[in-house]
C-alpha cells in the first residue's frame, strides 16, 4: 500500500550541497561570472533543497542560501571578497559549526583559480582527505599532496 513502511526500508534524503566560492583578489570578473554561471546551472538542473554558498578570500562571507531558482542572480551579485586566498576558515565552519557541518553523504564543491595559500595546514589536509571535495578551477593545477583525495575539474 502507498505510504506503508516495510521492514528494512531506508529513506535516503537529498544530500546537502555546500560550495566554497573563491572571491579573492586573484579572481577576475570573468572567472567569477563563470563560477556563478556554473552554480546557477547546477541549481536549475538538479533537485536540491538548499545550496549553501560560502564566498571566501582570507575570511568567509556568508553563507548565501539558495533555496530555489528564483532570485539566484540577485543573491549572488552582492559577494564580498578581494583579499588573499585561505580556505581554512571555510573548512572550520563546515567541519565544526553544527549549523553547517557536512557529512560524508554531502557534496562539497570548491570554485577557485587554484591559488590557495594554506593547503599545507593540518586542518585543511584532514578536510581534503575526509571530505574529498570536487575542485572546479579556471587554471590547470596540481596538488600532489591531495592527488587521491580530490577531483579537479578544469
Short mmCIF file of N, CA and C in Angstrom, two decimals:
data_model
loop_
_atom_site.label_atom_id
_atom_site.label_comp_id
_atom_site.label_asym_id
_atom_site.label_seq_id
_atom_site.Cartn_x
_atom_site.Cartn_y
_atom_site.Cartn_z
N UNK A 1 0.85 -1.18 0.00
CA UNK A 1 0.00 0.00 0.00
C UNK A 1 0.89 1.24 0.00
N UNK A 2 0.48 2.28 -0.67
CA UNK A 2 1.26 3.51 -0.65
C UNK A 2 1.40 4.05 0.78
N UNK A 3 2.58 4.49 1.11
CA UNK A 3 2.84 5.06 2.43
C UNK A 3 3.13 4.04 3.51
N UNK A 4 2.98 2.76 3.21
CA UNK A 4 3.24 1.71 4.20
C UNK A 4 4.74 1.53 4.38
N UNK A 5 5.16 1.45 5.62
CA UNK A 5 6.58 1.22 5.92
C UNK A 5 6.86 -0.27 5.92
N UNK A 6 7.90 -0.64 5.22
CA UNK A 6 8.28 -2.04 5.15
C UNK A 6 9.53 -2.27 5.99
N UNK A 7 9.67 -3.45 6.57
CA UNK A 7 10.88 -3.74 7.36
C UNK A 7 12.12 -3.59 6.48
N UNK A 8 13.14 -2.99 7.03
CA UNK A 8 14.40 -2.83 6.31
C UNK A 8 14.40 -1.69 5.32
N UNK A 9 13.31 -0.97 5.22
CA UNK A 9 13.23 0.14 4.29
C UNK A 9 13.97 1.34 4.86
N UNK A 10 14.79 1.96 4.04
CA UNK A 10 15.54 3.13 4.49
C UNK A 10 15.18 4.32 3.62
N UNK A 11 15.14 5.48 4.23
CA UNK A 11 14.90 6.71 3.49
C UNK A 11 16.24 7.39 3.26
N UNK A 12 16.50 7.68 2.01
CA UNK A 12 17.73 8.40 1.67
C UNK A 12 17.34 9.81 1.27
N UNK A 13 17.76 10.77 2.05
CA UNK A 13 17.43 12.15 1.77
C UNK A 13 18.32 12.75 0.70
N UNK A 14 18.00 13.95 0.34
CA UNK A 14 18.80 14.69 -0.61
C UNK A 14 20.06 15.17 0.09
N UNK A 15 21.22 14.95 -0.51
CA UNK A 15 22.44 15.42 0.15
C UNK A 15 22.49 16.94 0.21
N UNK A 16 23.16 17.43 1.21
CA UNK A 16 23.40 18.86 1.34
C UNK A 16 24.49 19.23 0.33
N UNK A 17 24.34 20.37 -0.31
CA UNK A 17 25.34 20.85 -1.25
C UNK A 17 25.94 22.12 -0.66
N UNK A 18 27.27 22.09 -0.48
CA UNK A 18 27.99 23.22 0.09
C UNK A 18 29.04 23.66 -0.93
N UNK A 19 29.07 24.95 -1.21
CA UNK A 19 30.00 25.48 -2.19
C UNK A 19 30.89 26.52 -1.55
N UNK A 20 32.20 26.35 -1.73
CA UNK A 20 33.18 27.37 -1.36
C UNK A 20 33.49 28.14 -2.64
N UNK A 21 33.24 29.43 -2.63
CA UNK A 21 33.40 30.27 -3.82
C UNK A 21 34.55 31.25 -3.59
N UNK A 22 35.68 30.96 -4.21
CA UNK A 22 36.86 31.82 -4.09
C UNK A 22 36.55 33.16 -4.75
N UNK A 23 36.57 34.21 -3.94
CA UNK A 23 36.38 35.57 -4.47
C UNK A 23 37.53 36.44 -3.99
N UNK A 24 38.73 35.86 -4.03
CA UNK A 24 39.92 36.59 -3.60
C UNK A 24 40.35 37.58 -4.67
N UNK A 25 41.37 38.33 -4.38
CA UNK A 25 41.86 39.36 -5.30
C UNK A 25 42.36 38.81 -6.63
N UNK A 26 42.74 37.54 -6.67
CA UNK A 26 43.26 36.97 -7.93
C UNK A 26 42.15 36.49 -8.87
N UNK A 27 40.91 36.49 -8.41
CA UNK A 27 39.79 36.05 -9.25
C UNK A 27 39.34 37.23 -10.11
N UNK A 28 39.39 37.03 -11.42
CA UNK A 28 38.96 38.08 -12.34
C UNK A 28 37.43 38.12 -12.39
N UNK A 29 36.90 39.21 -12.91
CA UNK A 29 35.45 39.34 -13.06
C UNK A 29 34.92 38.22 -13.97
N UNK A 30 35.66 37.90 -15.03
CA UNK A 30 35.23 36.83 -15.94
C UNK A 30 35.20 35.48 -15.24
N UNK A 31 36.20 35.21 -14.40
CA UNK A 31 36.22 33.94 -13.66
C UNK A 31 35.04 33.86 -12.70
N UNK A 32 34.76 34.94 -12.00
CA UNK A 32 33.64 34.96 -11.07
C UNK A 32 32.32 34.73 -11.82
N UNK A 33 32.16 35.37 -12.96
CA UNK A 33 30.96 35.17 -13.77
C UNK A 33 30.86 33.71 -14.20
N UNK A 34 31.98 33.11 -14.57
CA UNK A 34 31.99 31.69 -14.95
C UNK A 34 31.56 30.81 -13.78
N UNK A 35 32.12 31.08 -12.59
CA UNK A 35 31.74 30.31 -11.40
C UNK A 35 30.25 30.45 -11.11
N UNK A 36 29.76 31.68 -11.15
CA UNK A 36 28.35 31.93 -10.83
C UNK A 36 27.43 31.27 -11.86
N UNK A 37 27.84 31.27 -13.12
CA UNK A 37 27.05 30.60 -14.16
C UNK A 37 26.95 29.11 -13.89
N UNK A 38 28.05 28.51 -13.44
CA UNK A 38 28.04 27.08 -13.11
C UNK A 38 27.09 26.80 -11.95
N UNK A 39 27.10 27.67 -10.96
CA UNK A 39 26.23 27.49 -9.79
C UNK A 39 24.76 27.63 -10.20
N UNK A 40 24.45 28.65 -11.00
CA UNK A 40 23.08 28.86 -11.47
C UNK A 40 22.61 27.64 -12.27
N UNK A 41 23.46 27.14 -13.13
CA UNK A 41 23.14 25.97 -13.93
C UNK A 41 22.88 24.75 -13.04
N UNK A 42 23.71 24.59 -12.01
CA UNK A 42 23.55 23.47 -11.09
C UNK A 42 22.20 23.53 -10.38
N UNK A 43 21.81 24.72 -9.94
CA UNK A 43 20.54 24.87 -9.24
C UNK A 43 19.38 24.56 -10.18
N UNK A 44 19.49 25.00 -11.41
CA UNK A 44 18.40 24.79 -12.37
C UNK A 44 18.27 23.32 -12.79
N UNK A 45 19.39 22.59 -12.83
CA UNK A 45 19.36 21.22 -13.36
C UNK A 45 19.13 20.14 -12.31
N UNK A 46 19.45 20.41 -11.05
CA UNK A 46 19.40 19.36 -10.06
C UNK A 46 18.38 19.69 -8.97
N UNK A 47 17.80 18.65 -8.44
CA UNK A 47 16.79 18.79 -7.40
C UNK A 47 17.48 18.80 -6.03
N UNK A 48 17.82 19.97 -5.56
CA UNK A 48 18.42 20.09 -4.23
C UNK A 48 17.55 21.01 -3.39
N UNK A 49 17.46 20.70 -2.11
CA UNK A 49 16.65 21.52 -1.22
C UNK A 49 17.28 22.89 -0.99
N UNK A 50 18.56 22.88 -0.68
CA UNK A 50 19.27 24.11 -0.37
C UNK A 50 20.72 23.97 -0.80
N UNK A 51 21.26 25.05 -1.31
CA UNK A 51 22.70 25.13 -1.56
C UNK A 51 23.23 26.25 -0.69
N UNK A 52 24.23 25.94 0.12
CA UNK A 52 24.89 26.96 0.93
C UNK A 52 26.17 27.37 0.21
N UNK A 53 26.25 28.64 -0.15
CA UNK A 53 27.43 29.16 -0.85
C UNK A 53 28.20 30.04 0.11
N UNK A 54 29.48 29.70 0.27
CA UNK A 54 30.36 30.44 1.17
C UNK A 54 31.43 31.16 0.35
N UNK A 55 31.17 32.43 -0.04
CA UNK A 55 32.24 33.18 -0.69
C UNK A 55 33.39 33.35 0.31
N UNK A 56 34.62 33.29 -0.17
CA UNK A 56 35.74 33.43 0.75
C UNK A 56 36.94 34.04 0.05
N UNK A 57 37.77 34.68 0.86
CA UNK A 57 39.13 35.06 0.48
C UNK A 57 39.98 34.66 1.68
N UNK A 58 40.38 35.59 2.52
CA UNK A 58 41.06 35.20 3.76
C UNK A 58 40.07 34.98 4.89
N UNK A 59 38.82 35.36 4.67
CA UNK A 59 37.72 35.12 5.60
C UNK A 59 36.53 34.59 4.82
N UNK A 60 35.53 34.10 5.54
CA UNK A 60 34.33 33.58 4.89
C UNK A 60 33.23 34.62 4.98
N UNK A 61 32.55 34.83 3.86
CA UNK A 61 31.41 35.75 3.80
C UNK A 61 30.18 34.89 3.53
N UNK A 62 29.27 34.88 4.45
CA UNK A 62 28.08 34.08 4.16
C UNK A 62 27.79 33.11 5.29
N UNK A 63 26.96 32.17 5.02
CA UNK A 63 26.63 31.66 3.69
C UNK A 63 25.50 32.43 3.02
N UNK A 64 25.48 32.27 1.72
CA UNK A 64 24.34 32.71 0.93
C UNK A 64 23.54 31.44 0.68
N UNK A 65 22.30 31.42 1.14
CA UNK A 65 21.49 30.21 0.97
C UNK A 65 20.60 30.35 -0.25
N UNK A 66 20.69 29.36 -1.12
CA UNK A 66 19.87 29.30 -2.32
C UNK A 66 18.87 28.17 -2.11
N UNK A 67 17.60 28.51 -2.09
CA UNK A 67 16.55 27.51 -1.85
C UNK A 67 15.68 27.27 -3.09
N UNK A 68 15.81 28.12 -4.09
CA UNK A 68 15.02 27.94 -5.30
C UNK A 68 15.72 28.65 -6.46
N UNK A 69 15.18 28.47 -7.63
CA UNK A 69 15.76 29.09 -8.82
C UNK A 69 15.54 30.61 -8.81
N UNK A 70 14.47 31.04 -8.16
CA UNK A 70 14.11 32.45 -8.16
C UNK A 70 15.12 33.27 -7.34
N UNK A 71 15.58 34.33 -7.90
CA UNK A 71 16.44 35.25 -7.17
C UNK A 71 17.89 34.84 -7.03
N UNK A 72 18.31 33.81 -7.75
CA UNK A 72 19.69 33.34 -7.62
C UNK A 72 20.67 34.45 -8.01
N UNK A 73 20.45 35.00 -9.17
CA UNK A 73 21.40 36.00 -9.69
C UNK A 73 21.50 37.22 -8.77
N UNK A 74 20.37 37.68 -8.24
CA UNK A 74 20.42 38.86 -7.38
C UNK A 74 21.16 38.56 -6.08
N UNK A 75 20.96 37.35 -5.53
CA UNK A 75 21.67 36.98 -4.31
C UNK A 75 23.16 36.88 -4.55
N UNK A 76 23.54 36.38 -5.71
CA UNK A 76 24.95 36.17 -5.99
C UNK A 76 25.65 37.41 -6.54
N UNK A 77 24.90 38.48 -6.79
CA UNK A 77 25.51 39.68 -7.34
C UNK A 77 26.18 40.54 -6.27
N UNK A 78 25.94 40.22 -5.01
CA UNK A 78 26.48 41.02 -3.91
C UNK A 78 27.45 40.19 -3.09
N UNK A 79 28.61 39.88 -3.67
CA UNK A 79 29.55 38.99 -3.00
C UNK A 79 30.78 39.80 -2.57
N UNK A 80 31.15 39.65 -1.29
CA UNK A 80 32.33 40.32 -0.77
C UNK A 80 33.58 39.51 -1.08
N UNK A 81 34.73 40.16 -0.98
CA UNK A 81 35.99 39.47 -1.20
C UNK A 81 37.05 40.44 -1.66
N UNK A 82 38.12 39.88 -2.24
CA UNK A 82 39.19 40.71 -2.78
C UNK A 82 40.51 40.57 -2.07
N UNK A 83 40.57 39.80 -0.99
CA UNK A 83 41.82 39.63 -0.25
C UNK A 83 42.61 38.42 -0.71
N UNK A 84 43.45 37.88 0.19
CA UNK A 84 44.23 36.68 -0.09
C UNK A 84 43.34 35.45 -0.05
N UNK A 85 43.91 34.28 -0.40
CA UNK A 85 43.09 33.06 -0.50
C UNK A 85 43.49 32.05 0.56
N UNK A 86 42.67 31.93 1.59
CA UNK A 86 42.88 30.96 2.67
C UNK A 86 41.58 30.19 2.86
N UNK A 87 41.65 28.89 2.73
CA UNK A 87 40.43 28.08 2.80
C UNK A 87 40.14 27.55 4.21
N UNK A 88 41.10 27.68 5.13
CA UNK A 88 40.89 27.15 6.48
C UNK A 88 39.65 27.72 7.17
N UNK A 89 39.33 29.01 7.07
CA UNK A 89 38.10 29.49 7.72
C UNK A 89 36.84 28.78 7.20
N UNK A 90 36.79 28.49 5.91
CA UNK A 90 35.67 27.73 5.35
C UNK A 90 35.66 26.31 5.89
N UNK A 91 36.82 25.67 5.89
CA UNK A 91 36.95 24.30 6.40
C UNK A 91 36.48 24.24 7.85
N UNK A 92 36.88 25.22 8.63
CA UNK A 92 36.49 25.25 10.04
C UNK A 92 34.97 25.30 10.19
N UNK A 93 34.32 26.14 9.41
CA UNK A 93 32.85 26.28 9.51
C UNK A 93 32.16 24.97 9.16
N UNK A 94 32.54 24.33 8.06
CA UNK A 94 31.77 23.15 7.64
C UNK A 94 32.21 21.86 8.32
N UNK A 95 33.24 21.93 9.14
CA UNK A 95 33.62 20.75 9.92
C UNK A 95 33.33 20.91 11.40
N UNK A 96 33.17 22.14 11.89
CA UNK A 96 32.99 22.37 13.32
C UNK A 96 31.64 22.98 13.70
N UNK A 97 31.10 23.85 12.88
CA UNK A 97 29.86 24.55 13.22
C UNK A 97 28.67 23.61 13.00
N UNK A 98 27.93 23.26 14.07
CA UNK A 98 26.81 22.31 13.94
C UNK A 98 25.77 22.73 12.90
N UNK A 99 25.60 24.01 12.70
CA UNK A 99 24.61 24.50 11.75
C UNK A 99 24.98 24.18 10.31
N UNK A 100 26.29 24.13 10.01
CA UNK A 100 26.74 23.94 8.63
C UNK A 100 27.57 22.68 8.43
N UNK A 101 27.76 21.90 9.47
CA UNK A 101 28.62 20.72 9.40
C UNK A 101 28.12 19.75 8.33
N UNK A 102 29.05 19.27 7.51
CA UNK A 102 28.68 18.34 6.46
C UNK A 102 29.08 16.92 6.84
N UNK A 103 28.43 15.96 6.18
CA UNK A 103 28.73 14.55 6.40
C UNK A 103 29.35 13.98 5.13
N UNK A 104 29.73 12.73 5.18
CA UNK A 104 30.31 12.07 4.01
C UNK A 104 29.30 11.92 2.88
N UNK A 105 28.01 12.00 3.19
CA UNK A 105 26.97 11.88 2.17
C UNK A 105 26.71 13.20 1.45
N UNK A 106 27.23 14.28 1.98
CA UNK A 106 27.00 15.60 1.40
C UNK A 106 28.02 15.89 0.29
N UNK A 107 27.74 16.94 -0.46
CA UNK A 107 28.58 17.29 -1.60
C UNK A 107 29.24 18.64 -1.32
N UNK A 108 30.56 18.67 -1.47
CA UNK A 108 31.31 19.91 -1.29
C UNK A 108 32.03 20.23 -2.59
N UNK A 109 31.80 21.43 -3.09
CA UNK A 109 32.42 21.88 -4.33
C UNK A 109 33.18 23.17 -4.04
N UNK A 110 34.41 23.24 -4.51
CA UNK A 110 35.23 24.44 -4.32
C UNK A 110 35.50 25.03 -5.70
N UNK A 111 35.07 26.28 -5.90
CA UNK A 111 35.38 27.02 -7.12
C UNK A 111 36.56 27.93 -6.81
N UNK A 112 37.65 27.81 -7.55
CA UNK A 112 38.86 28.57 -7.27
C UNK A 112 39.72 28.71 -8.52
N UNK A 113 40.67 29.64 -8.47
CA UNK A 113 41.67 29.70 -9.53
C UNK A 113 42.89 28.85 -9.15
N UNK A 114 42.84 28.25 -7.97
CA UNK A 114 43.89 27.32 -7.55
C UNK A 114 44.94 27.91 -6.64
N UNK A 115 44.96 29.21 -6.47
CA UNK A 115 45.99 29.83 -5.64
C UNK A 115 45.59 29.90 -4.18
N UNK A 116 45.47 28.77 -3.53
CA UNK A 116 45.09 28.71 -2.11
C UNK A 116 46.35 28.59 -1.28
N UNK A 117 46.56 29.53 -0.36
CA UNK A 117 47.83 29.64 0.36
C UNK A 117 48.01 28.69 1.53
N UNK A 118 46.94 28.15 2.08
CA UNK A 118 47.07 27.36 3.31
C UNK A 118 46.80 25.87 3.10
N UNK A 119 47.16 25.35 1.94
CA UNK A 119 46.93 23.93 1.67
C UNK A 119 47.80 23.00 2.51
N UNK A 120 48.84 23.53 3.13
CA UNK A 120 49.69 22.70 3.98
C UNK A 120 49.24 22.69 5.44
N UNK A 121 48.14 23.38 5.75
CA UNK A 121 47.60 23.41 7.11
C UNK A 121 47.00 22.05 7.45
N UNK A 122 47.26 21.53 8.64
CA UNK A 122 46.83 20.19 9.03
C UNK A 122 45.31 20.04 9.00
N UNK A 123 44.59 21.07 9.40
CA UNK A 123 43.11 21.02 9.37
C UNK A 123 42.61 20.94 7.92
N UNK A 124 43.26 21.67 7.04
CA UNK A 124 42.89 21.66 5.62
C UNK A 124 43.21 20.31 5.00
N UNK A 125 44.37 19.77 5.31
CA UNK A 125 44.77 18.45 4.81
C UNK A 125 43.77 17.39 5.26
N UNK A 126 43.40 17.42 6.53
CA UNK A 126 42.44 16.46 7.07
C UNK A 126 41.09 16.58 6.36
N UNK A 127 40.65 17.81 6.12
CA UNK A 127 39.39 18.06 5.42
C UNK A 127 39.43 17.44 4.02
N UNK A 128 40.49 17.69 3.26
CA UNK A 128 40.58 17.16 1.90
C UNK A 128 40.59 15.63 1.91
N UNK A 129 41.23 15.04 2.88
CA UNK A 129 41.28 13.58 2.95
C UNK A 129 39.94 12.97 3.33
N UNK A 130 39.22 13.63 4.22
CA UNK A 130 37.95 13.09 4.70
C UNK A 130 36.79 13.39 3.76
N UNK A 131 36.67 14.63 3.33
CA UNK A 131 35.51 15.08 2.57
C UNK A 131 35.64 14.81 1.07
N UNK A 132 36.85 14.85 0.55
CA UNK A 132 37.11 14.63 -0.87
C UNK A 132 36.27 15.56 -1.74
N UNK A 133 36.49 16.87 -1.61
CA UNK A 133 35.67 17.83 -2.37
C UNK A 133 35.96 17.77 -3.87
N UNK A 134 35.03 18.29 -4.63
CA UNK A 134 35.24 18.50 -6.06
C UNK A 134 35.80 19.91 -6.19
N UNK A 135 36.94 20.04 -6.84
CA UNK A 135 37.56 21.35 -7.03
C UNK A 135 37.39 21.75 -8.50
N UNK A 136 36.67 22.84 -8.72
CA UNK A 136 36.47 23.37 -10.06
C UNK A 136 37.37 24.59 -10.17
N UNK A 137 38.26 24.56 -11.15
CA UNK A 137 39.25 25.62 -11.25
C UNK A 137 39.36 26.17 -12.67
N UNK A 138 39.80 27.39 -12.78
CA UNK A 138 39.96 28.03 -14.08
C UNK A 138 41.37 27.82 -14.63
N UNK A 139 42.26 27.28 -13.84
CA UNK A 139 43.63 27.01 -14.28
C UNK A 139 43.96 25.55 -14.00
N UNK A 140 44.81 24.98 -14.83
CA UNK A 140 45.24 23.63 -14.56
C UNK A 140 46.20 23.68 -13.37
N UNK A 141 45.86 22.96 -12.33
CA UNK A 141 46.66 22.97 -11.12
C UNK A 141 46.97 21.55 -10.68
N UNK A 142 48.00 21.42 -9.92
CA UNK A 142 48.36 20.11 -9.39
C UNK A 142 48.57 20.27 -7.89
N UNK A 143 47.85 19.46 -7.15
CA UNK A 143 48.03 19.39 -5.71
C UNK A 143 48.55 18.00 -5.40
N UNK A 144 49.86 17.75 -5.53
CA UNK A 144 50.36 16.37 -5.36
C UNK A 144 49.98 15.75 -4.02
N UNK A 145 49.95 16.56 -2.96
CA UNK A 145 49.62 16.01 -1.64
C UNK A 145 48.16 15.60 -1.53
N UNK A 146 47.33 16.01 -2.49
CA UNK A 146 45.91 15.70 -2.45
C UNK A 146 45.47 14.82 -3.62
N UNK A 147 46.40 14.29 -4.37
CA UNK A 147 46.09 13.59 -5.63
C UNK A 147 44.99 12.53 -5.47
N UNK A 148 44.99 11.81 -4.36
CA UNK A 148 44.00 10.75 -4.17
C UNK A 148 42.71 11.25 -3.51
N UNK A 149 42.69 12.49 -3.10
CA UNK A 149 41.59 12.95 -2.25
C UNK A 149 40.67 14.01 -2.86
N UNK A 150 40.97 14.46 -4.06
CA UNK A 150 40.09 15.45 -4.66
C UNK A 150 39.89 15.12 -6.14
N UNK A 151 38.84 15.63 -6.67
CA UNK A 151 38.61 15.56 -8.11
C UNK A 151 38.71 16.99 -8.61
N UNK A 152 39.65 17.25 -9.52
CA UNK A 152 39.84 18.59 -10.06
C UNK A 152 39.19 18.64 -11.43
N UNK A 153 38.34 19.66 -11.63
CA UNK A 153 37.67 19.88 -12.90
C UNK A 153 38.14 21.23 -13.42
N UNK A 154 38.71 21.24 -14.64
CA UNK A 154 39.21 22.49 -15.23
C UNK A 154 38.22 22.97 -16.26
#
